[in-house]
Amino acid sequence: MGGTRGGGWSDEPASNLLDSEAPYYDTYSLGMFLADLDADVIKVEAPPRGDYLRYFLGQLEPGYSVPHLQVNKNKRSIALDVRADAGREVFWRLLDGAESFLDG
């Protein structure tokens, strides 16, 4: 799945993708698809509540709704306040180690 430098293809999955996709089903699907293919997708959410889908249409348990679990399965997540210096520093470190950045 993952590309290699020089335009060739590798059988290895992408190892690290940073995901800050907007909370709409059409943009969530790329990160979900790549996570399903074993890419390490890290979902960046804004504190304190995170992605609004966590609370959409009721919750199975606090912070976990069916729509949220559906589109964020196989992803890791982190809450970062990128307006604060500390949050921006963590974001830039994550971005520096990512092969791709999904933003939508």
PDB file of N, CA and C in Angstrom:
ATOM      1  N   MET A   1       0.816  -1.193   0.000  1.00  0.00           N
ATOM      2  CA  MET A   1       0.000   0.000   0.000  1.00  0.00           C
ATOM      3  C   MET A   1       0.853   1.247   0.000  1.00  0.00           C
ATOM      4  N   GLY A   2       1.859   1.286   0.817  1.00  0.00           N
ATOM      5  CA  GLY A   2       2.655   2.500   0.928  1.00  0.00           C
ATOM      6  C   GLY A   2       3.539   2.703  -0.282  1.00  0.00           C
ATOM      7  N   GLY A   3       3.678   3.923  -0.710  1.00  0.00           N
ATOM      8  CA  GLY A   3       4.560   4.238  -1.811  1.00  0.00           C
ATOM      9  C   GLY A   3       5.997   4.324  -1.340  1.00  0.00           C
ATOM     10  N   THR A   4       6.910   4.201  -2.263  1.00  0.00           N
ATOM     11  CA  THR A   4       8.317   4.371  -1.935  1.00  0.00           C
ATOM     12  C   THR A   4       8.817   5.582  -2.688  1.00  0.00           C
ATOM     13  N   ARG A   5       9.894   6.146  -2.216  1.00  0.00           N
ATOM     14  CA  ARG A   5      10.464   7.294  -2.928  1.00  0.00           C
ATOM     15  C   ARG A   5      10.896   6.840  -4.320  1.00  0.00           C
ATOM     16  N   GLY A   6      10.696   7.686  -5.286  1.00  0.00           N
ATOM     17  CA  GLY A   6      11.059   7.342  -6.648  1.00  0.00           C
ATOM     18  C   GLY A   6       9.879   6.835  -7.451  1.00  0.00           C
ATOM     19  N   GLY A   7       8.684   6.801  -6.848  1.00  0.00           N
ATOM     20  CA  GLY A   7       7.487   6.464  -7.601  1.00  0.00           C
ATOM     21  C   GLY A   7       7.130   5.001  -7.632  1.00  0.00           C
ATOM     22  N   GLY A   8       7.950   4.106  -7.076  1.00  0.00           N
ATOM     23  CA  GLY A   8       7.609   2.693  -7.064  1.00  0.00           C
ATOM     24  C   GLY A   8       6.602   2.376  -5.980  1.00  0.00           C
ATOM     25  N   TRP A   9       6.115   1.152  -5.966  1.00  0.00           N
ATOM     26  CA  TRP A   9       5.152   0.725  -4.959  1.00  0.00           C
ATOM     27  C   TRP A   9       5.768  -0.347  -4.101  1.00  0.00           C
ATOM     28  N   SER A  10       5.322  -0.408  -2.883  1.00  0.00           N
ATOM     29  CA  SER A  10       5.790  -1.398  -1.928  1.00  0.00           C
ATOM     30  C   SER A  10       4.602  -2.219  -1.461  1.00  0.00           C
ATOM     31  N   ASP A  11       4.852  -3.455  -1.049  1.00  0.00           N
ATOM     32  CA  ASP A  11       3.793  -4.280  -0.475  1.00  0.00           C
ATOM     33  C   ASP A  11       3.507  -3.904   0.970  1.00  0.00           C
ATOM     34  N   GLU A  12       4.344  -3.067   1.562  1.00  0.00           N
ATOM     35  CA  GLU A  12       4.169  -2.661   2.951  1.00  0.00           C
ATOM     36  C   GLU A  12       3.096  -1.575   3.046  1.00  0.00           C
ATOM     37  N   PRO A  13       2.256  -1.632   4.113  1.00  0.00           N
ATOM     38  CA  PRO A  13       1.265  -0.573   4.298  1.00  0.00           C
ATOM     39  C   PRO A  13       1.943   0.724   4.705  1.00  0.00           C
ATOM     40  N   ALA A  14       1.266   1.827   4.453  1.00  0.00           N
ATOM     41  CA  ALA A  14       1.764   3.110   4.941  1.00  0.00           C
ATOM     42  C   ALA A  14       1.900   3.000   6.447  1.00  0.00           C
ATOM     43  N   SER A  15       2.987   3.485   6.980  1.00  0.00           N
ATOM     44  CA  SER A  15       3.236   3.236   8.394  1.00  0.00           C
ATOM     45  C   SER A  15       2.676   4.310   9.302  1.00  0.00           C
ATOM     46  N   ASN A  16       2.491   5.521   8.827  1.00  0.00           N
ATOM     47  CA  ASN A  16       2.054   6.568   9.733  1.00  0.00           C
ATOM     48  C   ASN A  16       1.364   7.675   8.951  1.00  0.00           C
ATOM     49  N   LEU A  17       0.097   7.906   9.267  1.00  0.00           N
ATOM     50  CA  LEU A  17      -0.661   8.982   8.644  1.00  0.00           C
ATOM     51  C   LEU A  17      -1.272   9.834   9.734  1.00  0.00           C
ATOM     52  N   LEU A  18      -1.209  11.129   9.577  1.00  0.00           N
ATOM     53  CA  LEU A  18      -1.821  12.051  10.518  1.00  0.00           C
ATOM     54  C   LEU A  18      -3.130  12.528   9.915  1.00  0.00           C
ATOM     55  N   ASP A  19      -4.211  12.431  10.672  1.00  0.00           N
ATOM     56  CA  ASP A  19      -5.568  12.654  10.174  1.00  0.00           C
ATOM     57  C   ASP A  19      -6.226  13.789  10.936  1.00  0.00           C
ATOM     58  N   SER A  20      -6.569  14.866  10.246  1.00  0.00           N
ATOM     59  CA  SER A  20      -7.370  15.920  10.871  1.00  0.00           C
ATOM     60  C   SER A  20      -8.578  16.208   9.991  1.00  0.00           C
ATOM     61  N   GLU A  21      -9.134  15.157   9.421  1.00  0.00           N
ATOM     62  CA  GLU A  21     -10.250  15.299   8.502  1.00  0.00           C
ATOM     63  C   GLU A  21     -11.420  16.008   9.168  1.00  0.00           C
ATOM     64  N   ALA A  22     -12.110  16.813   8.391  1.00  0.00           N
ATOM     65  CA  ALA A  22     -13.311  17.489   8.885  1.00  0.00           C
ATOM     66  C   ALA A  22     -14.377  16.456   9.210  1.00  0.00           C
ATOM     67  N   PRO A  23     -15.246  16.773  10.153  1.00  0.00           N
ATOM     68  CA  PRO A  23     -16.226  15.771  10.605  1.00  0.00           C
ATOM     69  C   PRO A  23     -17.403  15.575   9.654  1.00  0.00           C
ATOM     70  N   TYR A  24     -17.155  15.035   8.497  1.00  0.00           N
ATOM     71  CA  TYR A  24     -18.210  14.698   7.547  1.00  0.00           C
ATOM     72  C   TYR A  24     -17.904  13.320   6.992  1.00  0.00           C
ATOM     73  N   TYR A  25     -18.946  12.537   6.765  1.00  0.00           N
ATOM     74  CA  TYR A  25     -18.733  11.154   6.333  1.00  0.00           C
ATOM     75  C   TYR A  25     -17.885  11.043   5.074  1.00  0.00           C
ATOM     76  N   ASP A  26     -18.063  11.937   4.103  1.00  0.00           N
ATOM     77  CA  ASP A  26     -17.312  11.786   2.856  1.00  0.00           C
ATOM     78  C   ASP A  26     -15.815  11.952   3.070  1.00  0.00           C
ATOM     79  N   THR A  27     -15.399  12.840   3.968  1.00  0.00           N
ATOM     80  CA  THR A  27     -13.961  13.011   4.187  1.00  0.00           C
ATOM     81  C   THR A  27     -13.409  12.000   5.178  1.00  0.00           C
ATOM     82  N   TYR A  28     -14.245  11.468   6.049  1.00  0.00           N
ATOM     83  CA  TYR A  28     -13.780  10.451   6.989  1.00  0.00           C
ATOM     84  C   TYR A  28     -13.373   9.172   6.278  1.00  0.00           C
ATOM     85  N   SER A  29     -13.990   8.905   5.147  1.00  0.00           N
ATOM     86  CA  SER A  29     -13.827   7.590   4.540  1.00  0.00           C
ATOM     87  C   SER A  29     -12.396   7.290   4.105  1.00  0.00           C
ATOM     88  N   LEU A  30     -11.610   8.272   3.698  1.00  0.00           N
ATOM     89  CA  LEU A  30     -10.235   7.987   3.284  1.00  0.00           C
ATOM     90  C   LEU A  30      -9.401   7.513   4.471  1.00  0.00           C
ATOM     91  N   GLY A  31      -9.467   8.221   5.586  1.00  0.00           N
ATOM     92  CA  GLY A  31      -8.732   7.789   6.778  1.00  0.00           C
ATOM     93  C   GLY A  31      -9.197   6.432   7.264  1.00  0.00           C
ATOM     94  N   MET A  32     -10.513   6.189   7.223  1.00  0.00           N
ATOM     95  CA  MET A  32     -11.069   4.904   7.638  1.00  0.00           C
ATOM     96  C   MET A  32     -10.559   3.791   6.719  1.00  0.00           C
ATOM     97  N   PHE A  33     -10.581   4.036   5.419  1.00  0.00           N
ATOM     98  CA  PHE A  33     -10.124   3.055   4.436  1.00  0.00           C
ATOM     99  C   PHE A  33      -8.650   2.706   4.660  1.00  0.00           C
ATOM    100  N   LEU A  34      -7.812   3.721   4.842  1.00  0.00           N
ATOM    101  CA  LEU A  34      -6.385   3.475   5.049  1.00  0.00           C
ATOM    102  C   LEU A  34      -6.129   2.749   6.369  1.00  0.00           C
ATOM    103  N   ALA A  35      -6.878   3.106   7.415  1.00  0.00           N
ATOM    104  CA  ALA A  35      -6.739   2.401   8.698  1.00  0.00           C
ATOM    105  C   ALA A  35      -7.156   0.942   8.550  1.00  0.00           C
ATOM    106  N   ASP A  36      -8.191   0.688   7.755  1.00  0.00           N
ATOM    107  CA  ASP A  36      -8.621  -0.689   7.507  1.00  0.00           C
ATOM    108  C   ASP A  36      -7.554  -1.493   6.769  1.00  0.00           C
ATOM    109  N   LEU A  37      -6.693  -0.802   6.025  1.00  0.00           N
ATOM    110  CA  LEU A  37      -5.594  -1.462   5.310  1.00  0.00           C
ATOM    111  C   LEU A  37      -4.316  -1.511   6.150  1.00  0.00           C
ATOM    112  N   ASP A  38      -4.473  -1.330   7.464  1.00  0.00           N
ATOM    113  CA  ASP A  38      -3.380  -1.425   8.439  1.00  0.00           C
ATOM    114  C   ASP A  38      -2.441  -0.231   8.470  1.00  0.00           C
ATOM    115  N   ALA A  39      -2.818   0.903   7.885  1.00  0.00           N
ATOM    116  CA  ALA A  39      -2.017   2.110   8.070  1.00  0.00           C
ATOM    117  C   ALA A  39      -2.202   2.578   9.509  1.00  0.00           C
ATOM    118  N   ASP A  40      -1.176   3.156  10.081  1.00  0.00           N
ATOM    119  CA  ASP A  40      -1.250   3.714  11.429  1.00  0.00           C
ATOM    120  C   ASP A  40      -1.797   5.130  11.299  1.00  0.00           C
ATOM    121  N   VAL A  41      -3.088   5.294  11.510  1.00  0.00           N
ATOM    122  CA  VAL A  41      -3.754   6.584  11.352  1.00  0.00           C
ATOM    123  C   VAL A  41      -3.981   7.189  12.734  1.00  0.00           C
ATOM    124  N   ILE A  42      -3.500   8.409  12.914  1.00  0.00           N
ATOM    125  CA  ILE A  42      -3.683   9.124  14.177  1.00  0.00           C
ATOM    126  C   ILE A  42      -4.661  10.265  13.934  1.00  0.00           C
ATOM    127  N   LYS A  43      -5.823  10.189  14.544  1.00  0.00           N
ATOM    128  CA  LYS A  43      -6.869  11.203  14.411  1.00  0.00           C
ATOM    129  C   LYS A  43      -6.585  12.330  15.396  1.00  0.00           C
ATOM    130  N   VAL A  44      -6.434  13.561  14.904  1.00  0.00           N
ATOM    131  CA  VAL A  44      -6.207  14.725  15.757  1.00  0.00           C
ATOM    132  C   VAL A  44      -7.553  15.387  16.019  1.00  0.00           C
ATOM    133  N   GLU A  45      -7.888  15.530  17.297  1.00  0.00           N
ATOM    134  CA  GLU A  45      -9.154  16.133  17.695  1.00  0.00           C
ATOM    135  C   GLU A  45      -8.886  17.332  18.594  1.00  0.00           C
ATOM    136  N   ALA A  46      -9.826  18.264  18.597  1.00  0.00           N
ATOM    137  CA  ALA A  46      -9.704  19.459  19.430  1.00  0.00           C
ATOM    138  C   ALA A  46     -10.276  19.198  20.820  1.00  0.00           C
ATOM    139  N   PRO A  47      -9.554  19.584  21.869  1.00  0.00           N
ATOM    140  CA  PRO A  47     -10.092  19.423  23.211  1.00  0.00           C
ATOM    141  C   PRO A  47     -11.179  20.478  23.475  1.00  0.00           C
ATOM    142  N   PRO A  48     -12.050  20.331  24.426  1.00  0.00           N
ATOM    143  CA  PRO A  48     -12.061  19.259  25.413  1.00  0.00           C
ATOM    144  C   PRO A  48     -12.923  18.071  24.992  1.00  0.00           C
ATOM    145  N   ARG A  49     -13.832  18.256  24.034  1.00  0.00           N
ATOM    146  CA  ARG A  49     -14.771  17.183  23.694  1.00  0.00           C
ATOM    147  C   ARG A  49     -14.328  16.336  22.512  1.00  0.00           C
ATOM    148  N   GLY A  50     -13.434  16.828  21.695  1.00  0.00           N
ATOM    149  CA  GLY A  50     -13.023  16.071  20.521  1.00  0.00           C
ATOM    150  C   GLY A  50     -14.029  16.194  19.390  1.00  0.00           C
ATOM    151  N   ASP A  51     -14.000  15.251  18.504  1.00  0.00           N
ATOM    152  CA  ASP A  51     -14.850  15.189  17.324  1.00  0.00           C
ATOM    153  C   ASP A  51     -16.330  15.138  17.717  1.00  0.00           C
ATOM    154  N   TYR A  52     -17.155  15.939  17.036  1.00  0.00           N
ATOM    155  CA  TYR A  52     -18.577  15.969  17.393  1.00  0.00           C
ATOM    156  C   TYR A  52     -19.249  14.614  17.193  1.00  0.00           C
ATOM    157  N   LEU A  53     -18.728  13.771  16.318  1.00  0.00           N
ATOM    158  CA  LEU A  53     -19.347  12.462  16.105  1.00  0.00           C
ATOM    159  C   LEU A  53     -19.285  11.575  17.347  1.00  0.00           C
ATOM    160  N   ARG A  54     -18.409  11.896  18.280  1.00  0.00           N
ATOM    161  CA  ARG A  54     -18.361  11.126  19.530  1.00  0.00           C
ATOM    162  C   ARG A  54     -19.705  11.185  20.261  1.00  0.00           C
ATOM    163  N   TYR A  55     -20.480  12.252  20.028  1.00  0.00           N
ATOM    164  CA  TYR A  55     -21.734  12.484  20.761  1.00  0.00           C
ATOM    165  C   TYR A  55     -22.951  12.461  19.845  1.00  0.00           C
ATOM    166  N   PHE A  56     -22.771  12.086  18.607  1.00  0.00           N
ATOM    167  CA  PHE A  56     -23.822  12.133  17.592  1.00  0.00           C
ATOM    168  C   PHE A  56     -24.759  10.937  17.726  1.00  0.00           C
ATOM    169  N   LEU A  57     -26.057  11.185  17.737  1.00  0.00           N
ATOM    170  CA  LEU A  57     -27.096  10.144  17.788  1.00  0.00           C
ATOM    171  C   LEU A  57     -27.005   9.258  19.032  1.00  0.00           C
ATOM    172  N   GLY A  58     -26.613   9.828  20.149  1.00  0.00           N
ATOM    173  CA  GLY A  58     -26.527   9.053  21.382  1.00  0.00           C
ATOM    174  C   GLY A  58     -25.196   8.335  21.502  1.00  0.00           C
ATOM    175  N   GLN A  59     -24.929   7.822  22.686  1.00  0.00           N
ATOM    176  CA  GLN A  59     -23.641   7.201  22.957  1.00  0.00           C
ATOM    177  C   GLN A  59     -23.818   5.797  23.522  1.00  0.00           C
ATOM    178  N   LEU A  60     -22.940   4.913  23.122  1.00  0.00           N
ATOM    179  CA  LEU A  60     -22.908   3.574  23.699  1.00  0.00           C
ATOM    180  C   LEU A  60     -22.304   3.633  25.096  1.00  0.00           C
ATOM    181  N   GLU A  61     -21.282   4.460  25.231  1.00  0.00           N
ATOM    182  CA  GLU A  61     -20.671   4.801  26.510  1.00  0.00           C
ATOM    183  C   GLU A  61     -20.118   6.206  26.332  1.00  0.00           C
ATOM    184  N   PRO A  62     -19.785   6.919  27.408  1.00  0.00           N
ATOM    185  CA  PRO A  62     -19.375   8.321  27.269  1.00  0.00           C
ATOM    186  C   PRO A  62     -18.277   8.539  26.216  1.00  0.00           C
ATOM    187  N   GLY A  63     -18.578   9.403  25.237  1.00  0.00           N
ATOM    188  CA  GLY A  63     -17.619   9.746  24.195  1.00  0.00           C
ATOM    189  C   GLY A  63     -17.543   8.788  23.027  1.00  0.00           C
ATOM    190  N   TYR A  64     -18.432   7.788  22.985  1.00  0.00           N
ATOM    191  CA  TYR A  64     -18.375   6.788  21.911  1.00  0.00           C
ATOM    192  C   TYR A  64     -19.762   6.511  21.354  1.00  0.00           C
ATOM    193  N   SER A  65     -20.066   7.123  20.210  1.00  0.00           N
ATOM    194  CA  SER A  65     -21.324   6.847  19.514  1.00  0.00           C
ATOM    195  C   SER A  65     -21.067   5.842  18.397  1.00  0.00           C
ATOM    196  N   VAL A  66     -22.131   5.271  17.870  1.00  0.00           N
ATOM    197  CA  VAL A  66     -21.993   4.321  16.755  1.00  0.00           C
ATOM    198  C   VAL A  66     -21.333   4.984  15.543  1.00  0.00           C
ATOM    199  N   PRO A  67     -21.784   6.198  15.106  1.00  0.00           N
ATOM    200  CA  PRO A  67     -21.111   6.812  13.951  1.00  0.00           C
ATOM    201  C   PRO A  67     -19.620   7.064  14.199  1.00  0.00           C
ATOM    202  N   HIS A  68     -19.276   7.499  15.397  1.00  0.00           N
ATOM    203  CA  HIS A  68     -17.859   7.744  15.708  1.00  0.00           C
ATOM    204  C   HIS A  68     -17.052   6.448  15.618  1.00  0.00           C
ATOM    205  N   LEU A  69     -17.562   5.395  16.227  1.00  0.00           N
ATOM    206  CA  LEU A  69     -16.850   4.113  16.194  1.00  0.00           C
ATOM    207  C   LEU A  69     -16.747   3.565  14.777  1.00  0.00           C
ATOM    208  N   GLN A  70     -17.763   3.814  13.963  1.00  0.00           N
ATOM    209  CA  GLN A  70     -17.760   3.305  12.589  1.00  0.00           C
ATOM    210  C   GLN A  70     -16.654   3.945  11.758  1.00  0.00           C
ATOM    211  N   VAL A  71     -16.549   5.268  11.781  1.00  0.00           N
ATOM    212  CA  VAL A  71     -15.593   5.936  10.888  1.00  0.00           C
ATOM    213  C   VAL A  71     -14.196   6.075  11.487  1.00  0.00           C
ATOM    214  N   ASN A  72     -14.050   5.818  12.775  1.00  0.00           N
ATOM    215  CA  ASN A  72     -12.738   5.944  13.411  1.00  0.00           C
ATOM    216  C   ASN A  72     -12.172   4.617  13.890  1.00  0.00           C
ATOM    217  N   LYS A  73     -12.782   3.521  13.441  1.00  0.00           N
ATOM    218  CA  LYS A  73     -12.255   2.206  13.812  1.00  0.00           C
ATOM    219  C   LYS A  73     -10.831   2.073  13.281  1.00  0.00           C
ATOM    220  N   ASN A  74     -10.020   1.391  14.019  1.00  0.00           N
ATOM    221  CA  ASN A  74      -8.621   1.132  13.653  1.00  0.00           C
ATOM    222  C   ASN A  74      -7.739   2.379  13.658  1.00  0.00           C
ATOM    223  N   LYS A  75      -8.255   3.513  14.144  1.00  0.00           N
ATOM    224  CA  LYS A  75      -7.452   4.733  14.252  1.00  0.00           C
ATOM    225  C   LYS A  75      -7.084   4.960  15.711  1.00  0.00           C
ATOM    226  N   ARG A  76      -5.938   5.583  15.916  1.00  0.00           N
ATOM    227  CA  ARG A  76      -5.612   6.119  17.234  1.00  0.00           C
ATOM    228  C   ARG A  76      -6.061   7.570  17.229  1.00  0.00           C
ATOM    229  N   SER A  77      -6.252   8.155  18.406  1.00  0.00           N
ATOM    230  CA  SER A  77      -6.648   9.560  18.439  1.00  0.00           C
ATOM    231  C   SER A  77      -5.889  10.304  19.522  1.00  0.00           C
ATOM    232  N   ILE A  78      -5.773  11.610  19.310  1.00  0.00           N
ATOM    233  CA  ILE A  78      -5.125  12.481  20.276  1.00  0.00           C
ATOM    234  C   ILE A  78      -5.860  13.815  20.248  1.00  0.00           C
ATOM    235  N   ALA A  79      -6.084  14.380  21.421  1.00  0.00           N
ATOM    236  CA  ALA A  79      -6.694  15.706  21.523  1.00  0.00           C
ATOM    237  C   ALA A  79      -5.570  16.724  21.659  1.00  0.00           C
ATOM    238  N   LEU A  80      -5.516  17.673  20.726  1.00  0.00           N
ATOM    239  CA  LEU A  80      -4.470  18.696  20.737  1.00  0.00           C
ATOM    240  C   LEU A  80      -5.082  20.072  20.554  1.00  0.00           C
ATOM    241  N   ASP A  81      -4.713  20.995  21.423  1.00  0.00           N
ATOM    242  CA  ASP A  81      -5.090  22.398  21.244  1.00  0.00           C
ATOM    243  C   ASP A  81      -3.961  23.053  20.462  1.00  0.00           C
ATOM    244  N   VAL A  82      -4.110  23.123  19.153  1.00  0.00           N
ATOM    245  CA  VAL A  82      -3.035  23.647  18.307  1.00  0.00           C
ATOM    246  C   VAL A  82      -2.916  25.165  18.401  1.00  0.00           C
ATOM    247  N   ARG A  83      -3.823  25.802  19.144  1.00  0.00           N
ATOM    248  CA  ARG A  83      -3.692  27.242  19.396  1.00  0.00           C
ATOM    249  C   ARG A  83      -2.660  27.513  20.487  1.00  0.00           C
ATOM    250  N   ALA A  84      -2.379  26.502  21.311  1.00  0.00           N
ATOM    251  CA  ALA A  84      -1.390  26.637  22.385  1.00  0.00           C
ATOM    252  C   ALA A  84      -0.027  26.161  21.887  1.00  0.00           C
ATOM    253  N   ASP A  85       1.028  26.762  22.401  1.00  0.00           N
ATOM    254  CA  ASP A  85       2.386  26.397  21.979  1.00  0.00           C
ATOM    255  C   ASP A  85       2.668  24.909  22.162  1.00  0.00           C
ATOM    256  N   ALA A  86       2.284  24.360  23.310  1.00  0.00           N
ATOM    257  CA  ALA A  86       2.559  22.943  23.586  1.00  0.00           C
ATOM    258  C   ALA A  86       1.820  22.039  22.604  1.00  0.00           C
ATOM    259  N   GLY A  87       0.566  22.363  22.288  1.00  0.00           N
ATOM    260  CA  GLY A  87      -0.208  21.569  21.337  1.00  0.00           C
ATOM    261  C   GLY A  87       0.371  21.638  19.938  1.00  0.00           C
ATOM    262  N   ARG A  88       0.784  22.839  19.523  1.00  0.00           N
ATOM    263  CA  ARG A  88       1.412  22.993  18.200  1.00  0.00           C
ATOM    264  C   ARG A  88       2.710  22.208  18.117  1.00  0.00           C
ATOM    265  N   GLU A  89       3.488  22.205  19.193  1.00  0.00           N
ATOM    266  CA  GLU A  89       4.755  21.471  19.189  1.00  0.00           C
ATOM    267  C   GLU A  89       4.516  19.973  18.989  1.00  0.00           C
ATOM    268  N   VAL A  90       3.540  19.428  19.690  1.00  0.00           N
ATOM    269  CA  VAL A  90       3.215  18.005  19.529  1.00  0.00           C
ATOM    270  C   VAL A  90       2.711  17.743  18.110  1.00  0.00           C
ATOM    271  N   PHE A  91       1.842  18.624  17.598  1.00  0.00           N
ATOM    272  CA  PHE A  91       1.307  18.466  16.244  1.00  0.00           C
ATOM    273  C   PHE A  91       2.434  18.447  15.216  1.00  0.00           C
ATOM    274  N   TRP A  92       3.387  19.383  15.305  1.00  0.00           N
ATOM    275  CA  TRP A  92       4.482  19.440  14.335  1.00  0.00           C
ATOM    276  C   TRP A  92       5.369  18.205  14.430  1.00  0.00           C
ATOM    277  N   ARG A  93       5.569  17.667  15.650  1.00  0.00           N
ATOM    278  CA  ARG A  93       6.353  16.427  15.786  1.00  0.00           C
ATOM    279  C   ARG A  93       5.634  15.257  15.132  1.00  0.00           C
ATOM    280  N   LEU A  94       4.308  15.172  15.341  1.00  0.00           N
ATOM    281  CA  LEU A  94       3.535  14.107  14.692  1.00  0.00           C
ATOM    282  C   LEU A  94       3.601  14.248  13.173  1.00  0.00           C
ATOM    283  N   LEU A  95       3.448  15.473  12.699  1.00  0.00           N
ATOM    284  CA  LEU A  95       3.476  15.720  11.257  1.00  0.00           C
ATOM    285  C   LEU A  95       4.845  15.393  10.668  1.00  0.00           C
ATOM    286  N   ASP A  96       5.894  15.696  11.400  1.00  0.00           N
ATOM    287  CA  ASP A  96       7.246  15.407  10.926  1.00  0.00           C
ATOM    288  C   ASP A  96       7.471  13.908  10.745  1.00  0.00           C
ATOM    289  N   GLY A  97       6.819  13.083  11.561  1.00  0.00           N
ATOM    290  CA  GLY A  97       6.988  11.641  11.466  1.00  0.00           C
ATOM    291  C   GLY A  97       5.973  10.952  10.573  1.00  0.00           C
ATOM    292  N   ALA A  98       5.048  11.716   9.995  1.00  0.00           N
ATOM    293  CA  ALA A  98       3.986  11.124   9.179  1.00  0.00           C
ATOM    294  C   ALA A  98       4.397  11.034   7.714  1.00  0.00           C
ATOM    295  N   GLU A  99       3.926   9.991   7.048  1.00  0.00           N
ATOM    296  CA  GLU A  99       4.131   9.869   5.604  1.00  0.00           C
ATOM    297  C   GLU A  99       3.114  10.711   4.850  1.00  0.00           C
ATOM    298  N   SER A 100       1.938  10.888   5.440  1.00  0.00           N
ATOM    299  CA  SER A 100       0.858  11.635   4.795  1.00  0.00           C
ATOM    300  C   SER A 100       0.081  12.401   5.845  1.00  0.00           C
ATOM    301  N   PHE A 101      -0.587  13.462   5.398  1.00  0.00           N
ATOM    302  CA  PHE A 101      -1.438  14.261   6.270  1.00  0.00           C
ATOM    303  C   PHE A 101      -2.787  14.418   5.583  1.00  0.00           C
ATOM    304  N   LEU A 102      -3.841  13.933   6.226  1.00  0.00           N
ATOM    305  CA  LEU A 102      -5.192  14.037   5.678  1.00  0.00           C
ATOM    306  C   LEU A 102      -5.889  15.212   6.329  1.00  0.00           C
ATOM    307  N   ASP A 103      -6.371  16.138   5.539  1.00  0.00           N
ATOM    308  CA  ASP A 103      -7.067  17.308   6.068  1.00  0.00           C
ATOM    309  C   ASP A 103      -8.211  17.616   5.129  1.00  0.00           C
ATOM    310  N   GLY A 104      -9.404  17.752   5.675  1.00  0.00           N
ATOM    311  CA  GLY A 104     -10.516  17.981   4.770  1.00  0.00           C
ATOM    312  C   GLY A 104     -11.622  18.773   5.322  1.00  0.00           C
TER     313      GLY A 104
END
